[in-house]
XYZ file of C-alpha atoms in Angstrom:
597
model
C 16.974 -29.602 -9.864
C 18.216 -29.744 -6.775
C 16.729 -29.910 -3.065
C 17.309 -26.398 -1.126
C 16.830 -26.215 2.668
C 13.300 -24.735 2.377
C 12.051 -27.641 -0.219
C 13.915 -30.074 2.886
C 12.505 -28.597 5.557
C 8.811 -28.703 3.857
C 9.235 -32.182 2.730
C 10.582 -33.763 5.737
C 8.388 -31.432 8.245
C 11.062 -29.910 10.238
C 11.001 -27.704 12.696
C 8.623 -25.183 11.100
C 5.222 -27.214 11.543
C 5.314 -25.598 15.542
C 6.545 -22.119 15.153
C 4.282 -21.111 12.598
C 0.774 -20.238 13.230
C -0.199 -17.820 15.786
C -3.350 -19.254 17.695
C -5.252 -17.577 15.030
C -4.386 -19.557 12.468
C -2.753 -16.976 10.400
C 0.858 -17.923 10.078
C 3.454 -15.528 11.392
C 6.699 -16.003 12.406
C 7.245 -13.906 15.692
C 10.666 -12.650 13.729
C 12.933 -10.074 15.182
C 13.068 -7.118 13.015
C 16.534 -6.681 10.920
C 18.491 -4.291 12.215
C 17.974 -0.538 10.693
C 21.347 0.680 8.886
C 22.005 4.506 9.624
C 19.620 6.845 6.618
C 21.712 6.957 3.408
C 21.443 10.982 3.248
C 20.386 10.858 -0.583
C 17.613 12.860 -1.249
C 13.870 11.371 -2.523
C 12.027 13.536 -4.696
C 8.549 11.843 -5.153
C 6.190 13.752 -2.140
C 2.684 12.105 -1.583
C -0.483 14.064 -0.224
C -3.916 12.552 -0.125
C -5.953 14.571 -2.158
C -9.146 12.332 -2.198
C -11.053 14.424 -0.298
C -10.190 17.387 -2.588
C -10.766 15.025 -5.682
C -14.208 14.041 -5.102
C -13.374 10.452 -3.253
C -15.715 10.927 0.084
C -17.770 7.947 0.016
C -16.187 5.355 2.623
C -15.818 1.942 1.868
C -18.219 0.350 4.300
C -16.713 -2.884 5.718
C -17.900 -4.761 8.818
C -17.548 -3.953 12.366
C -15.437 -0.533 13.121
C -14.463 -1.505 16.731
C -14.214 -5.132 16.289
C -14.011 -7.902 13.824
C -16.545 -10.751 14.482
C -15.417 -12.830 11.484
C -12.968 -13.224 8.959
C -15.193 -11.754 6.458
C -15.620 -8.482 7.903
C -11.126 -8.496 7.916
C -9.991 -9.005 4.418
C -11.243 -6.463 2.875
C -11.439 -5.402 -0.640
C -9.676 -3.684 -3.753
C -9.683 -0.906 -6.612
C -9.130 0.100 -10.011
C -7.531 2.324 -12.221
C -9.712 2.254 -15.723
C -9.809 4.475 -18.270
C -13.424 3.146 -19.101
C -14.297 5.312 -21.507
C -11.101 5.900 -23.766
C -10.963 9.313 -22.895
C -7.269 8.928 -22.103
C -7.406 9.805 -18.069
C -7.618 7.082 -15.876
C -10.758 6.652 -13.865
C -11.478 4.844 -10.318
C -13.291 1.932 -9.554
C -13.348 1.560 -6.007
C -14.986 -2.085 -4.326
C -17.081 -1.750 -0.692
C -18.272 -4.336 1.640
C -21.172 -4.328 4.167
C -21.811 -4.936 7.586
C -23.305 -8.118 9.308
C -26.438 -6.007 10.396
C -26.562 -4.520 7.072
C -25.573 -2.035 4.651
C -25.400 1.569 5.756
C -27.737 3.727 3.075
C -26.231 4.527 0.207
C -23.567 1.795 0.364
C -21.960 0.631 -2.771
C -19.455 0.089 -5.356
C -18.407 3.244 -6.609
C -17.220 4.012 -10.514
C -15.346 8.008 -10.651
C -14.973 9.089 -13.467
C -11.873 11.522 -13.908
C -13.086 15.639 -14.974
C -9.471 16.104 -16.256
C -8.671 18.866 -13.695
C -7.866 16.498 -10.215
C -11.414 15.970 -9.585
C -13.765 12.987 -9.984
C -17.364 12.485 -10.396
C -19.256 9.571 -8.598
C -21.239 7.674 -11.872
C -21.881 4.521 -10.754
C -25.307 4.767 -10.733
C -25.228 6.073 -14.262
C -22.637 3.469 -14.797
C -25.067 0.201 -13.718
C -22.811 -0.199 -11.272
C -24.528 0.107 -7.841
C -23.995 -3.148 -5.882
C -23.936 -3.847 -2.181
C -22.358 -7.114 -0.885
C -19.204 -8.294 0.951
C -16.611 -7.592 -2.514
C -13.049 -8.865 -2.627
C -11.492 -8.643 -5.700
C -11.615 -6.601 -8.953
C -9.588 -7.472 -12.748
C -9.811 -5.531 -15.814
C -9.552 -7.103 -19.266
C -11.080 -6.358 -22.934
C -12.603 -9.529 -22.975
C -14.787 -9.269 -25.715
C -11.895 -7.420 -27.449
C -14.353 -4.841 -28.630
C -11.986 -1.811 -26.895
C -13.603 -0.973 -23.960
C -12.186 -2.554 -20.561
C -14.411 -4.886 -19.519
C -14.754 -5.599 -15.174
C -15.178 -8.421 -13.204
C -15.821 -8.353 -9.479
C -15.327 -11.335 -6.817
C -17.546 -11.698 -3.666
C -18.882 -13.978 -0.845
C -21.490 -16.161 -3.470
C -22.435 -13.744 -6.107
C -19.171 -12.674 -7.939
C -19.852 -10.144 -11.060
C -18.721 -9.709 -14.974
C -19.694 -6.622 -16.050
C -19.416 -5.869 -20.127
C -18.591 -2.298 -20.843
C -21.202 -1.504 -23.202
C -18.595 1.375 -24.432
C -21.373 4.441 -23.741
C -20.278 4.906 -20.558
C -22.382 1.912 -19.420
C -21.522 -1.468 -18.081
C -24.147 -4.473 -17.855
C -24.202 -7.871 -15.599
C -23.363 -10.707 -18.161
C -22.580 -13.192 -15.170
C -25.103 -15.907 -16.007
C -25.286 -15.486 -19.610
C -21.439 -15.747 -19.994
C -22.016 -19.189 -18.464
C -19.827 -17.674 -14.928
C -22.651 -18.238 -12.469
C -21.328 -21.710 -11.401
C -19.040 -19.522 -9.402
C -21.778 -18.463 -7.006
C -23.314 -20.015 -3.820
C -24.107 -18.870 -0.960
C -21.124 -19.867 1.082
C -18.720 -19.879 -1.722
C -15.907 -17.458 -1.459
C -14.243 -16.004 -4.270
C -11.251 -14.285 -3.733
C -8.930 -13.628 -6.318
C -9.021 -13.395 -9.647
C -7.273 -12.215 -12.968
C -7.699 -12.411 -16.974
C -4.992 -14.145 -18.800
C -4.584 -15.604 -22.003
C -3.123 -18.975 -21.322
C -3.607 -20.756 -24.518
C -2.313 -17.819 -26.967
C -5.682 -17.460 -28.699
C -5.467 -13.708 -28.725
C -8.969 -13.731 -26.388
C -8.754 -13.184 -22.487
C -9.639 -16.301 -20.072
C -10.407 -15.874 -16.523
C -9.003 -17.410 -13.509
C -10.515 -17.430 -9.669
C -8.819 -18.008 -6.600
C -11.489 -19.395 -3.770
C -10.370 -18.792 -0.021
C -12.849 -20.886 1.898
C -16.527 -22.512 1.898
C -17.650 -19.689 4.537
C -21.379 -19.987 5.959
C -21.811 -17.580 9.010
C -24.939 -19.403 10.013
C -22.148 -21.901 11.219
C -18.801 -20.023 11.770
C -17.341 -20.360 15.530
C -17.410 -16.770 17.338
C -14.168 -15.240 18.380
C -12.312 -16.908 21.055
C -14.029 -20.558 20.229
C -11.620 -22.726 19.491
C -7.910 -22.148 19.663
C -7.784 -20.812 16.221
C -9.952 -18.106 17.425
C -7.288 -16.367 19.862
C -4.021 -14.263 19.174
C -2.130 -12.780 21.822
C -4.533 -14.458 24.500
C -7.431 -12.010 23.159
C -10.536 -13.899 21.701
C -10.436 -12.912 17.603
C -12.192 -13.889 14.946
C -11.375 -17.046 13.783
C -8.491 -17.462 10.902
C -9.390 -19.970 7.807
C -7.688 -23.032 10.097
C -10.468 -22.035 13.009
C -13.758 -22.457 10.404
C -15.670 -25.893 10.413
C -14.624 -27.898 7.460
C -11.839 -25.204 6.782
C -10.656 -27.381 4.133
C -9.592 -24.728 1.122
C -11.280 -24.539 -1.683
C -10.396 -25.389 -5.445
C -9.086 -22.518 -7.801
C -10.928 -22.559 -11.143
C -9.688 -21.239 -14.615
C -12.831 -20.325 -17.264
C -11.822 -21.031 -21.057
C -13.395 -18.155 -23.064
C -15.041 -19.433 -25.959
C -15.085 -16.341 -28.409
C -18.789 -15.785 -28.317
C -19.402 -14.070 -25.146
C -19.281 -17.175 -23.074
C -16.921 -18.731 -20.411
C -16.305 -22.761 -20.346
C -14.856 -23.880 -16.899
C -11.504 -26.145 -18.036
C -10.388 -25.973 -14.171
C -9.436 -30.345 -14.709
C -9.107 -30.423 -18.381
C -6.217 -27.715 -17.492
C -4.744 -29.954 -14.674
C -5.409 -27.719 -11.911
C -7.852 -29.796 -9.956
C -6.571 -32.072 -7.641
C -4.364 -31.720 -4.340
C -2.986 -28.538 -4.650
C -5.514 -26.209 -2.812
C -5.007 -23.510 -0.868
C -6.582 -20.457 1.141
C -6.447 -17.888 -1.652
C -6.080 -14.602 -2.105
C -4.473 -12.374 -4.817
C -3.884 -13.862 -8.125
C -1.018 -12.766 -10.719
C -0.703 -13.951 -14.037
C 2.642 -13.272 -16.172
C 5.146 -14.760 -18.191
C 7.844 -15.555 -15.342
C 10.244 -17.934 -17.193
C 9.906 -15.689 -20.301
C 8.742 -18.717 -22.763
C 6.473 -16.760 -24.022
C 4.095 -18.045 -22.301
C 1.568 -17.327 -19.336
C 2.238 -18.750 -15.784
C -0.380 -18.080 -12.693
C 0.684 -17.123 -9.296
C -1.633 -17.092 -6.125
C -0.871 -15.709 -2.729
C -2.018 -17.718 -0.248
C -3.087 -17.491 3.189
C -1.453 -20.226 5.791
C -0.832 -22.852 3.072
C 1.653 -22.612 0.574
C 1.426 -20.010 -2.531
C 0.912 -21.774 -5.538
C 2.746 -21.606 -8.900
C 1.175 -22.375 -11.939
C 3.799 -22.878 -14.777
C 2.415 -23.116 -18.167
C 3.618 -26.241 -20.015
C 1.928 -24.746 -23.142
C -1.095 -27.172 -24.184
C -3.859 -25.795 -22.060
C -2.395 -27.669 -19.200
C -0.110 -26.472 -16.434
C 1.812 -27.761 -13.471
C 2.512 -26.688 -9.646
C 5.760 -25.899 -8.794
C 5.549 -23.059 -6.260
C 7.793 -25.051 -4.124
C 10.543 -26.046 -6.012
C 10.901 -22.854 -7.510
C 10.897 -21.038 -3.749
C 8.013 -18.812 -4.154
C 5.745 -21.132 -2.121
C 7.439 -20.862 1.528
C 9.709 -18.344 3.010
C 13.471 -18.844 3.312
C 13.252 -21.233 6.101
C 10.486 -23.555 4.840
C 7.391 -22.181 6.790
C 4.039 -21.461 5.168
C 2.878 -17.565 5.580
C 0.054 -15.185 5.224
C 0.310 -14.815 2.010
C -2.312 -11.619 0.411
C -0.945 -9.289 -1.449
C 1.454 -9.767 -4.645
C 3.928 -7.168 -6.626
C 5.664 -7.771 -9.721
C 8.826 -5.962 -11.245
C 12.320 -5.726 -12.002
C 14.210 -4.749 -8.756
C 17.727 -5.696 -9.610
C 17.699 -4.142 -13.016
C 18.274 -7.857 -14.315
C 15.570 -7.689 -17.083
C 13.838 -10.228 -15.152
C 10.717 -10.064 -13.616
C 11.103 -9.913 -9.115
C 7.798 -11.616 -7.045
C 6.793 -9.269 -3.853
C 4.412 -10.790 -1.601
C 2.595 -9.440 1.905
C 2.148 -10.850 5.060
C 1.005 -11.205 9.000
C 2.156 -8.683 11.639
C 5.693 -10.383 12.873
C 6.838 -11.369 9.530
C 8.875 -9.978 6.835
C 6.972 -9.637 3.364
C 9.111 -11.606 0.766
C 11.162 -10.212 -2.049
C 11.843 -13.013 -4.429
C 14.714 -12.705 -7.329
C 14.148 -14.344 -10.659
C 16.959 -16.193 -12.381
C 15.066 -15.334 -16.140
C 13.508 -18.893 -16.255
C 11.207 -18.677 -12.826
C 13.856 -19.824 -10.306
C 13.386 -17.455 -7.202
C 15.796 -16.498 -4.445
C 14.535 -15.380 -1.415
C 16.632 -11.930 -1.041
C 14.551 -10.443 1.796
C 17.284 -10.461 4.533
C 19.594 -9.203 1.723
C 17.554 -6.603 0.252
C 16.867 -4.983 3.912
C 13.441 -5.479 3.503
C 13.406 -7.512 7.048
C 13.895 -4.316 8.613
C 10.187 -3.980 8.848
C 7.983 -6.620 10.570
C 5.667 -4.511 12.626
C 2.054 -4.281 10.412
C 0.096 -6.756 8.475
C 0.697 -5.920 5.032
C -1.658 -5.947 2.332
C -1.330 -3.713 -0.933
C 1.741 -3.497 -2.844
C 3.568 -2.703 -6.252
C 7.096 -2.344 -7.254
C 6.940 1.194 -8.942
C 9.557 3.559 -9.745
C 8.154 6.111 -7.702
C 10.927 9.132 -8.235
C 11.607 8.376 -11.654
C 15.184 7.760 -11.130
C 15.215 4.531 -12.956
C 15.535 2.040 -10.033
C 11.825 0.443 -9.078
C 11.055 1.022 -5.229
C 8.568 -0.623 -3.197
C 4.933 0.295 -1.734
C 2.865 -1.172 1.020
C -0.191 -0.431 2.638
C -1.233 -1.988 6.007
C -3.842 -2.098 8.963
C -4.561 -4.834 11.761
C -7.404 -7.688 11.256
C -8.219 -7.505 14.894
C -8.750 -3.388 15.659
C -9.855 -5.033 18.930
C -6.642 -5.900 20.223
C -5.056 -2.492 20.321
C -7.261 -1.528 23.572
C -5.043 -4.492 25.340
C -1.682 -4.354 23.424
C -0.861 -1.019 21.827
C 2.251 -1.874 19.774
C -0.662 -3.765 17.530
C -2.287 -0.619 16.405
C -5.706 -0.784 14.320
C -4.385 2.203 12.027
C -0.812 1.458 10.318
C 1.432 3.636 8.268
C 2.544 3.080 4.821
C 5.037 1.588 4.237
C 7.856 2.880 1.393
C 10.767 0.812 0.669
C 13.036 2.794 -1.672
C 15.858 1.579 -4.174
C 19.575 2.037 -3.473
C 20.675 0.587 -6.559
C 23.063 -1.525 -5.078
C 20.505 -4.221 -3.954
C 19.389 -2.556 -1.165
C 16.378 -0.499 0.019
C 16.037 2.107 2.632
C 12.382 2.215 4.281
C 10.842 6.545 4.005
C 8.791 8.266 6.407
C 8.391 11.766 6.698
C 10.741 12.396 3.847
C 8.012 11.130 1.137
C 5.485 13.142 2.434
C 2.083 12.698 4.794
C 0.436 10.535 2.315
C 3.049 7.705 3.464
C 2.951 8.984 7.388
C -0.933 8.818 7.684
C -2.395 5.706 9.233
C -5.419 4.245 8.266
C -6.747 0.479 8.113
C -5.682 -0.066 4.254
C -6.302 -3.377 2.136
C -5.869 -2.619 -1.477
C -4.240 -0.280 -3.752
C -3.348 0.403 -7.085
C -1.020 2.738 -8.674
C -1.264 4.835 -11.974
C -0.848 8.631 -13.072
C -4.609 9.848 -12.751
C -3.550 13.639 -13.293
C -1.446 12.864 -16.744
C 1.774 14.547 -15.769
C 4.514 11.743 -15.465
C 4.600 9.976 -12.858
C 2.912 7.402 -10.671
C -0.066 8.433 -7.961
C -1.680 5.806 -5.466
C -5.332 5.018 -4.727
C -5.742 3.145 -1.771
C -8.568 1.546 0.222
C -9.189 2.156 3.521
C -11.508 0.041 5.682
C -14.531 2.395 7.073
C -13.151 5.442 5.568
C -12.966 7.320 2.344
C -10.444 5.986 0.104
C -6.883 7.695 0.007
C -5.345 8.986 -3.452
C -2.263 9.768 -2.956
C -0.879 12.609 -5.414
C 2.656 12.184 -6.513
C 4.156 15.709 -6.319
C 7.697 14.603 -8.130
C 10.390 17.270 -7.433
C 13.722 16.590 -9.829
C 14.245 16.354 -13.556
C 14.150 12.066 -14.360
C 12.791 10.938 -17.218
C 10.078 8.729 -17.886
C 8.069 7.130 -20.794
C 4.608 5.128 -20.867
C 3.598 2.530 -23.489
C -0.415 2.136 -23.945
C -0.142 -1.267 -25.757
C -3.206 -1.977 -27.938
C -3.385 -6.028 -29.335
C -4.208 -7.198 -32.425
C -3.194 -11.172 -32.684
C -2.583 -10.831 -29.321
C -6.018 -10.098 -26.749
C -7.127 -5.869 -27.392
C -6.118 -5.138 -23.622
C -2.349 -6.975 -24.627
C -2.875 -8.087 -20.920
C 0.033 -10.604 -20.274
C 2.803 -8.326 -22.473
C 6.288 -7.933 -20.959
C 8.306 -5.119 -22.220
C 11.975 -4.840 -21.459
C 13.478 -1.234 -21.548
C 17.070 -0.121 -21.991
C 17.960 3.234 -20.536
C 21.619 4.604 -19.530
C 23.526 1.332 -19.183
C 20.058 -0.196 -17.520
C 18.009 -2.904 -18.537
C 14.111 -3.319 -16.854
C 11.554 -5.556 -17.091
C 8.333 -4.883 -16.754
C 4.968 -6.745 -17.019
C 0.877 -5.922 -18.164
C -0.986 -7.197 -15.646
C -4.966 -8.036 -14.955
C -4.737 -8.080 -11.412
C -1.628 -7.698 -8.723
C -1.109 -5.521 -5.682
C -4.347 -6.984 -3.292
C -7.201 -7.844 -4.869
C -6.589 -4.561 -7.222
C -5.584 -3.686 -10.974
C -3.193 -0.904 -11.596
C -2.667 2.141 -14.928
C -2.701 -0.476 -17.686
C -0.099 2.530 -19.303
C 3.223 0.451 -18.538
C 5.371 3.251 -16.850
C 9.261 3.066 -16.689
C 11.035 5.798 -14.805
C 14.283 6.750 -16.499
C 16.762 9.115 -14.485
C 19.033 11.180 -16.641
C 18.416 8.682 -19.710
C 16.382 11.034 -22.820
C 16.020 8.370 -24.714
C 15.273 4.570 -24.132
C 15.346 1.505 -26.490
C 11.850 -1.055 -26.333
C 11.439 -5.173 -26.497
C 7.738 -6.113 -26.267
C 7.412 -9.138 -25.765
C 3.491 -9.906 -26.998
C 0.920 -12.259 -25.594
C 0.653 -13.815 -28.877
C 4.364 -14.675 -28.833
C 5.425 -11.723 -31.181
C 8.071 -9.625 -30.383
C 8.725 -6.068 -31.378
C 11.618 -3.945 -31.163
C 11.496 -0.358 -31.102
C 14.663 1.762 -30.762
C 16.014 5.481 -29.612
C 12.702 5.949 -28.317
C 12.144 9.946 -26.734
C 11.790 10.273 -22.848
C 8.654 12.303 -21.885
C 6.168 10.710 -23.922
C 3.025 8.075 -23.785
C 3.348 6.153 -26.908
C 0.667 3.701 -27.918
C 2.264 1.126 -29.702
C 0.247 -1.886 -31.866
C 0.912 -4.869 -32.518
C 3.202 -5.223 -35.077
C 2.836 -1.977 -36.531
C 4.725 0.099 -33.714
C 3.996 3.190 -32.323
C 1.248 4.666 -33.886
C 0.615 8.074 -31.561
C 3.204 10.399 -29.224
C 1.522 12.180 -26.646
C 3.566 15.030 -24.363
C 1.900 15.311 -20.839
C 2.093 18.873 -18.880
C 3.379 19.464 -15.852
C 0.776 21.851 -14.623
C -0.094 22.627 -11.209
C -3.426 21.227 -9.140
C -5.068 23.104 -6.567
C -3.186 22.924 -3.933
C 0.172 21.032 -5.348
C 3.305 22.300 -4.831
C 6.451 21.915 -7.851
């Protein structure tokens, strides 16, 4: 393989190493936006209007300061969940919450909805066993018992959660007796984290990011050393600005079969020098062998890569297969991660966030996990303004071409006072498909749901009213959580596959399904985590345009692959494995309060 100008520049520490990180650490670029072509004219028929207030969703999401940002901790923020936790066939929310350095406000938790069928939710966490207070990160969903009900686990500062879904509408901490508690300390930060079955044995493992040993009995206030300053305004400190800021080692937990978790983190080859500040974790078959690779955002270090090699072991190669720097060899601020098939290649496209002043990276796979960097091409560069968080490539009008969604908000809401064009509250941000390579950023034209600004960290995407197309939750930092309904104008097509496991893990978490439609080919992939910190629908949606019909290749965790043909538009199918689609279910289009066809 040969050595391209970003592998160069890493390895012979060119011009990058003094451009890149801001004074807070936090690696941006200080890029001039791409210029904006002239609006295409077509028309975009997905509208989005936050309902959550409507729904039920009122609770905020209680995290740190409101005014200003002390530490790190109180900045990241936290994610969601789409769940359908008690097989009722409507997805349900799981929304994560923080707390504050002088302690939780009352009534501060986690909150489980569960969906009434009709656009509204009810709050049952406490029902649930759910009610926890603590500064949350992350949240996966797997079967991991593979008893069908999803199962949850929850990451935190020092006491990160695995909740068993006890399938009554109950869910109990398992943490110690699963044999997970090593993962907890008082200054140990989990961050990431995601359930994938690396070693094909039809059972769900589980693999943790860590972002930083972080002790606030001896973290430097804002302003303290010159990792503690952006813009010349005294900030809380990025990961480079903490005492022994070191990063911490990822681990991966073997899952035994019998309710416990084994940590394999060396026995798997993923000790040793490749550590890293991070954040969202991604686990998917990228070079389509059939087998499971890991990918992990990460903040001001490189992102990592973790190809399989298909013995229990794996192998770093982030940077040599140009997902671990952007196009000119500089580290970023890696968080969030989306995964899809942009180019209608079959192939699965990486999407990763970033700081204010830097593009977020669209990266094109070859089919065997060799990634261009097509941001300047794509016309995704034409948006550098926010930090970016939250994202998913989602085919959000139906019109067969996957678009992009990002959510955003500042990690200093401090610095606005001094320097307005760093607002606290950002827009989100909609990057939709040409077709021809291309994407056009949306405003107005998809609706106040993308216009609003809020302080947003993770979201996840799914249909929570059953009629066709794809709806966003979103978290919102000391505010209620947005769900944004997707009122779809037009005619497109669509079909979702519920994929149930048999030799592969119940949850079929690590499937890739490759859909032929009109002359179109799309990959898609079943993923535990992805977006920031969050887990999306596990229904895999694929918009369709004009096509009525579309042809199916699952590819199964287990290594099986199934073929189903002439497949009708308009439809969830569940499919098992290996005995194909065993129900058809039509959804109707009727109207919400307050939604307008």
């Amino acid at each position: 393989m040969g050595i391209s100008r970003r592998q160069f520049c890493y390895l012979s520490s060119c011009t990058w190493a003094s451009r890149l990180l801001g004074q807070s650490g936090m690696a941006s670029r200080g890029l001039k936006q791409q210029t904006r072509p002239a609006p295409s004219g077509r028309p975009f028929n997905a509208h989005f209007v936050d309902v959550a207030a409507s729904a039920g969703l009122v609770a905020p999401v209680v995290y740190g300061g409101t005014d200003r940002k002390e530490y790190i901790l109180e900045a990241d923020g936290c994610g969601c969940a789409f769940i359908d936790y008690d097989n009722d066939g409507w997805m349900d929310i799981f929304i994560l919450t923080g707390t504050r350095l002088s302690g939780a406000p009352p009534d501060t938790t986690n909150r489980l909805y569960k969906n009434n069928r009709d656009g509204t939710f009810t709050d049952v966490t406490k029902e649930a066993g759910l009610h926890h207070v603590g500064w949350a990160n992350a949240v996966c969903v797997g079967d991991y018992n593979n008893d069908g009900y999803e199962d949850l686990f929850c990451t935190y500062l020092g006491e990160s959660k695995l909740y068993r879904n006890n399938g009554n509408g109950t869910f109990t901490d398992v943490t110690e007796q699963a044999g997970l508690g090593a993962l907890n300390g008082k200054s140990n930060w989990a961050a990431g984290c995601s359930f994938v079955d690396y070693d094909r044995d039809g059972r769900l493992d589980l693999f943790v990011s860590n972002y930083i040993q972080f002790d606030l009995e001896k973290v430097p206030k804002p302003g303290e050393n010159v990792n503690c300053n952006w813009k010349g305004i005294s900030v809380n400190c990025g990961p480079r600005g903490l005492p022994a800021g070191f990063p911490n080692q990822h681990v991966l937990f073997h899952n035994n079969g019998d309710g416990t978790f084994t940590n394999v983190t060396e026995k798997a080859k993923l000790a040793g020098p490749a550590r890293s500040y991070g954040m969202t974790v991604l686990a998917a078959d990228l070079d389509e062998d059939g087998w499971q690779d890991i990918y992990i955002a990460c903040d001001s270090t490189p992102s990592l890569l973790y190809m399989n090699n298909r013995d229990g072991t794996f192998r770093e190669e982030g940077l040599f297969r140009g997902v671990a720097l952007d196009d000119e060899g500089g580290e970023q601020s890696g968080m969030g991660l989306g995964i899809g098939d942009t180019s209608l290649s079959g192939h699965l496209d990486l999407f990763k966030t970033h700081f204010v002043e830097d593009t977020c990276n669209l990266f094109r796979n070859d089919g065997a996990a060799n990634f261009t960097d097509v941001t300047l091409a794509s016309r995704i560069a034409i948006e550098t303004s926010y930090t970016c968080w939250g994202t998913g490539i989602v085919d959000l009008d139906n019109d067969g071409y996957p678009d992009i969604f990002v959510v955003s908000g500042s990690v200093y809401p401090e610095v606005e006072k001094h320097l307005p064009q760093y607002p606290d509250k950002c827009p989100r941000i909609l990057f939709r498909n040409l077709g021809n390579g291309t994407f056009e950023e949306l405003g107005e034209q998809a609706g106040p749901g993308v216009t609003d600004r809020h302080s947003s960290r993770g979201c996840a995407f799914g249909d929570f009213d059953n009629d066709g197309d794809i709806d966003i939750l979103i978290v919102n930092l000391n505010e209620p959580p947005s769900l944004l309904r997707n009122d779809l104008r037009g005619k497109d097509h669509w079909i979702k596959l519920k994929l149930i496991g048999t030799k592969s893990n119940r949850s079929a978490i690590g499937a890739r399904v490759v859909a032929h439609y009109g002359g179109k080919t799309q990959a898609q992939a079943l993923t535990s985590q992805s977006s920031y910190y969050s887990c999306n629908d596990s229904r895999i949606h694929f918009g369709l345009g004009p096509a009525t019909a579309v042809d199916l290749d699952i590819f199964w965790p287990s290594g099986f692959v199934e073929r189903l043909k002439n497949v009708a538009a308009d439809h969830l199918v569940t499919v098992e494995e290996g005995k194909g689609i065993v129900l058809r279910q039509e959804f109707s289009r009727k109207v919400l309060p307050g939604q307008k066809i």
